[in-house]
Short mmCIF file of C-alpha atoms in Angstrom, two decimals:
data_model
loop_
_atom_site.label_atom_id
_atom_site.label_comp_id
_atom_site.label_asym_id
_atom_site.label_seq_id
_atom_site.Cartn_x
_atom_site.Cartn_y
_atom_site.Cartn_z
CA MET A 1 100.66 67.30 95.13
CA THR A 2 100.92 70.01 97.28
CA LYS A 3 102.70 73.04 96.38
CA PRO A 4 105.54 73.72 98.57
CA GLN A 5 105.28 77.56 100.48
CA VAL A 6 108.09 79.77 100.11
CA THR A 7 108.90 82.83 102.51
CA PHE A 8 111.24 85.74 101.67
CA ASN A 9 112.95 87.76 104.21
CA ILE A 10 113.44 91.09 104.03
CA ILE A 11 117.25 91.89 104.52
CA GLY A 12 117.00 95.63 104.21
CA HIS A 13 115.43 98.73 102.66
CA ILE A 14 116.64 101.40 100.23
CA GLN A 15 116.49 105.31 100.54
CA THR A 16 116.17 106.88 97.53
CA ASP A 17 115.39 110.21 96.68
CA PHE A 18 111.72 109.43 95.30
CA ALA A 19 109.01 109.21 97.45
CA GLU A 20 106.67 107.69 94.76
CA LYS A 21 106.85 105.93 91.85
CA PHE A 22 105.88 108.36 89.41
CA GLY A 23 109.12 109.87 88.21
CA ILE A 24 111.50 106.63 88.86
CA PRO A 25 113.79 105.56 85.74
CA ARG A 26 112.21 102.81 83.87
CA GLN A 27 115.33 100.78 84.03
CA SER A 28 118.38 100.29 86.61
CA GLY A 29 122.01 102.56 85.46
CA LEU A 30 120.05 104.52 83.09
CA VAL A 31 120.76 107.58 85.57
CA ASN A 32 123.97 107.02 87.35
CA THR A 33 124.28 110.10 88.92
CA LEU A 34 121.01 108.85 91.07
CA LYS A 35 122.81 107.95 94.87
CA ALA A 36 121.06 105.18 97.20
CA THR A 37 121.87 103.97 100.46
CA ILE A 38 120.89 100.48 101.53
CA ILE A 39 120.37 99.90 105.16
CA PHE A 40 119.73 96.46 106.37
CA GLU A 41 117.83 95.23 108.98
CA PRO A 42 119.44 94.40 112.34
CA GLU A 43 119.70 90.31 112.06
CA TYR A 44 121.62 90.71 108.70
CA ARG A 45 124.26 93.64 110.08
CA ASN A 46 126.97 90.59 110.51
CA PRO A 47 130.19 92.49 108.45
CA ASP A 48 131.03 88.63 107.98
CA ALA A 49 127.99 88.68 105.67
CA PHE A 50 129.54 91.37 103.20
CA LYS A 51 133.03 90.38 103.25
CA GLY A 52 134.96 91.10 99.96
CA ILE A 53 131.78 92.91 98.24
CA GLU A 54 133.91 95.95 98.33
CA ASP A 55 135.74 94.07 95.66
CA PHE A 56 133.09 94.32 93.09
CA SER A 57 131.92 97.32 90.82
CA HIS A 58 128.45 96.45 90.45
CA VAL A 59 125.78 94.06 92.43
CA TRP A 60 122.46 92.81 91.74
CA LEU A 61 119.30 94.23 93.95
CA ILE A 62 116.76 91.52 94.13
CA TRP A 63 113.94 93.41 95.88
CA LEU A 64 110.19 93.40 96.33
CA PHE A 65 107.58 95.79 94.49
CA SER A 66 105.64 96.48 97.71
CA GLU A 67 103.67 98.97 95.99
CA THR A 68 102.09 96.97 93.05
CA MET A 69 101.49 93.49 95.25
CA ARG A 70 98.22 91.84 93.90
CA ASP A 71 96.16 88.09 94.73
CA GLN A 72 96.30 88.00 91.03
CA TRP A 73 98.28 87.93 87.79
CA SER A 74 97.67 88.26 84.08
CA PRO A 75 99.51 86.23 81.25
CA THR A 76 100.01 89.60 79.48
CA VAL A 77 100.66 93.39 80.36
CA ARG A 78 100.61 96.70 78.45
CA PRO A 79 104.37 97.59 78.41
CA PRO A 80 104.53 101.08 78.57
CA LYS A 81 107.34 101.84 76.32
CA LEU A 82 104.59 100.49 73.88
CA GLY A 83 102.36 103.65 74.95
CA GLY A 84 100.02 100.79 77.16
CA ASN A 85 97.80 100.02 74.29
CA ARG A 86 100.10 96.93 73.35
CA ARG A 87 100.11 93.48 75.06
CA LYS A 88 103.49 91.69 75.41
CA GLY A 89 103.92 88.60 77.56
CA VAL A 90 104.29 89.05 81.34
CA PHE A 91 107.94 87.18 81.25
CA ALA A 92 108.87 89.40 78.02
CA THR A 93 108.49 92.18 80.54
CA ARG A 94 109.83 93.74 83.36
CA SER A 95 106.17 94.76 84.47
CA PRO A 96 105.98 94.88 87.97
CA PHE A 97 102.49 92.80 87.75
CA ARG A 98 104.13 89.27 87.66
CA PRO A 99 103.09 86.35 89.60
CA ASN A 100 105.80 86.91 91.94
CA PRO A 101 106.37 90.59 92.56
CA VAL A 102 110.14 90.49 91.87
CA GLY A 103 112.69 93.19 90.82
CA LEU A 104 115.85 92.83 90.03
CA SER A 105 118.48 95.98 89.15
CA CYS A 106 121.80 96.44 88.61
CA VAL A 107 123.56 99.19 90.40
CA LYS A 108 127.05 100.93 90.97
CA LEU A 109 129.00 100.23 94.13
CA GLU A 110 130.12 103.10 95.34
CA SER A 111 130.87 102.15 98.61
CA PHE A 112 130.66 100.44 101.59
CA GLU A 113 130.95 101.29 105.20
CA ILE A 114 130.64 100.46 108.57
CA ASP A 115 127.59 102.88 110.24
CA ALA A 116 128.35 103.45 113.91
CA LYS A 117 124.24 103.10 114.26
CA TYR A 118 123.36 100.92 111.03
CA GLY A 119 126.39 98.62 110.53
CA PRO A 120 127.18 97.40 106.70
CA VAL A 121 125.68 99.85 104.80
CA LEU A 122 126.02 100.07 100.96
CA HIS A 123 126.20 103.22 98.95
CA VAL A 124 125.26 102.57 95.33
CA ARG A 125 124.07 104.29 91.80
CA GLY A 126 121.92 104.32 89.39
CA ALA A 127 119.04 102.24 91.15
CA ASP A 128 115.47 102.09 89.87
CA LEU A 129 113.91 101.62 93.46
CA MET A 130 111.59 104.12 95.31
CA ASP A 131 112.55 104.98 98.81
CA GLY A 132 111.71 102.49 101.30
CA THR A 133 111.69 99.49 98.63
CA PRO A 134 112.23 96.09 100.44
CA ILE A 135 115.62 94.42 99.82
CA LEU A 136 115.21 90.53 99.04
CA ASP A 137 118.96 89.82 98.78
CA ILE A 138 122.09 91.04 97.10
CA LYS A 139 124.57 89.61 94.59
CA PRO A 140 127.89 90.33 92.70
CA TYR A 141 127.22 91.32 89.58
CA LEU A 142 129.89 89.41 87.02
CA PRO A 143 131.20 90.95 84.10
CA TYR A 144 132.97 87.89 83.04
CA THR A 145 129.51 86.25 82.14
CA GLU A 146 126.80 88.59 82.59
CA SER A 147 128.19 91.01 80.29
CA HIS A 148 126.71 90.12 76.58
CA THR A 149 128.08 92.32 73.80
CA ASP A 150 125.91 90.38 71.34
CA ALA A 151 122.15 90.80 73.57
CA VAL A 152 119.68 91.49 71.84
CA GLY A 153 116.39 93.84 73.62
CA GLY A 154 113.21 92.91 71.42
CA PHE A 155 110.72 95.71 72.13
CA ALA A 156 112.73 97.85 74.47
CA ASP A 157 116.04 98.84 71.96
CA ALA A 158 113.62 100.89 69.95
CA HIS A 159 113.46 103.07 72.68
CA ILE A 160 117.00 103.64 73.78
CA HIS A 161 117.74 106.52 72.74
CA ASP A 162 114.50 108.53 73.48
CA ARG A 163 115.43 111.84 75.15
CA LEU A 164 114.22 114.79 75.74
CA THR A 165 115.45 118.28 75.83
CA VAL A 166 115.09 119.71 79.35
CA GLN A 167 114.83 123.53 79.81
CA CYS A 168 115.07 124.59 83.46
CA PRO A 169 115.38 128.21 85.02
CA GLU A 170 118.62 128.36 86.80
CA HIS A 171 116.48 130.02 90.07
CA LEU A 172 114.59 126.64 90.18
CA LEU A 173 117.27 124.07 89.55
CA HIS A 174 118.64 125.96 92.62
CA ARG A 175 116.34 125.18 94.67
CA ILE A 176 117.50 121.55 94.55
CA MET A 177 120.54 120.53 96.53
CA PRO A 178 123.85 121.21 94.03
CA GLU A 179 125.09 117.62 94.22
CA LYS A 180 121.49 116.02 93.12
CA GLN A 181 120.98 118.46 90.42
CA GLU A 182 122.28 116.74 87.50
CA ALA A 183 120.77 113.75 88.52
CA LEU A 184 117.02 115.71 88.50
CA LEU A 185 118.31 116.81 85.07
CA GLU A 186 118.83 113.16 83.58
CA VAL A 187 115.46 111.75 85.17
CA LEU A 188 113.66 114.53 83.52
CA ALA A 189 115.56 114.03 79.92
CA GLY A 190 114.15 110.32 80.37
CA ASP A 191 110.74 111.45 80.02
CA PRO A 192 109.08 110.39 83.40
CA ARG A 193 105.67 110.37 81.61
CA PRO A 194 104.04 107.38 80.85
CA ALA A 195 104.61 106.79 77.21
CA TYR A 196 100.54 107.15 76.42
CA HIS A 197 100.39 110.57 77.80
CA HIS A 198 101.01 113.36 75.03
CA ASP A 199 99.20 116.29 76.31
CA SER A 200 101.25 119.37 76.08
CA ASP A 201 98.81 121.23 77.98
CA ARG A 202 99.18 118.86 80.93
CA VAL A 203 101.44 119.90 83.90
CA TYR A 204 103.00 116.94 85.20
CA GLY A 205 104.95 116.41 88.93
CA PHE A 206 106.59 114.42 90.94
CA ILE A 207 108.32 114.02 94.03
CA PHE A 208 112.38 114.37 93.99
CA ASP A 209 114.19 114.68 97.41
CA GLY A 210 111.24 116.33 99.01
CA MET A 211 110.71 118.72 96.23
CA ASN A 212 107.84 118.92 93.99
CA VAL A 213 109.36 119.22 90.36
CA GLN A 214 106.52 120.60 87.93
CA PHE A 215 106.72 120.35 83.95
CA LYS A 216 105.14 120.47 80.53
CA VAL A 217 106.35 118.50 77.26
CA ASN A 218 105.99 119.73 73.98
CA ASN A 219 107.44 119.00 70.64
CA GLN A 220 110.11 116.78 72.80
CA ILE A 221 111.28 119.77 75.03
CA LEU A 222 110.45 119.65 78.89
CA THR A 223 110.21 122.87 80.24
CA VAL A 224 110.15 122.98 84.24
CA GLN A 225 107.13 124.95 85.44
CA ASP A 226 108.08 125.04 89.01
CA ILE A 227 109.83 123.41 92.13
CA GLN A 228 108.51 124.18 95.43
CA LYS A 229 108.47 121.84 98.79
CA GLN A 230 106.32 119.18 99.13
CA ASN A 231 103.32 120.20 100.98
CA ASN A 232 103.37 117.62 103.90
CA GLN A 233 106.86 118.98 104.54
#
């Protein structure tokens, strides 16, 4: 029997403060102060397609792991939360290395507007996507059926309270736009490092809103070393 070929249409792209994968929160909703905007492709800018969306507080984003697409997949992966040295089944994780490179994120719908240039635009909070990530679909979040108070999170539950104490000199923090400072501090407190990196002498860095944020971590204390404009800007 011939396998059917499925084609997905990219309906839009998301604009975030993360130009690269490093630094992005590991799950959606962990940093609700992070703002993002979804711009739709011209053929999906019909306002009728969004009628009623403003009645929902949260939406699901179905998106493409465009930066990690591979021709082959593995039945087991090494989740960063387990230090990168223990394997779990790919379907028991949210690893991007999957048979189909599809991501799922629940985000807060902050507002919906009809932009003069782009037509329907969604403004959301709490996204865990890189800037420019292709969006495949959007569906409303339904709390009456999708909020399970008795749910168990498997191996991820052991790390839900992992937080770092962040020390950032005021003169460095002020290099970030005021409305984005809280979000940056929340990202840092969530520990952007891979779980298997624990070198207290190493300076890590990631790009946030066009700024190169450099930091060290020692004994659960993250200290910002420098914040400078990205070199290519």
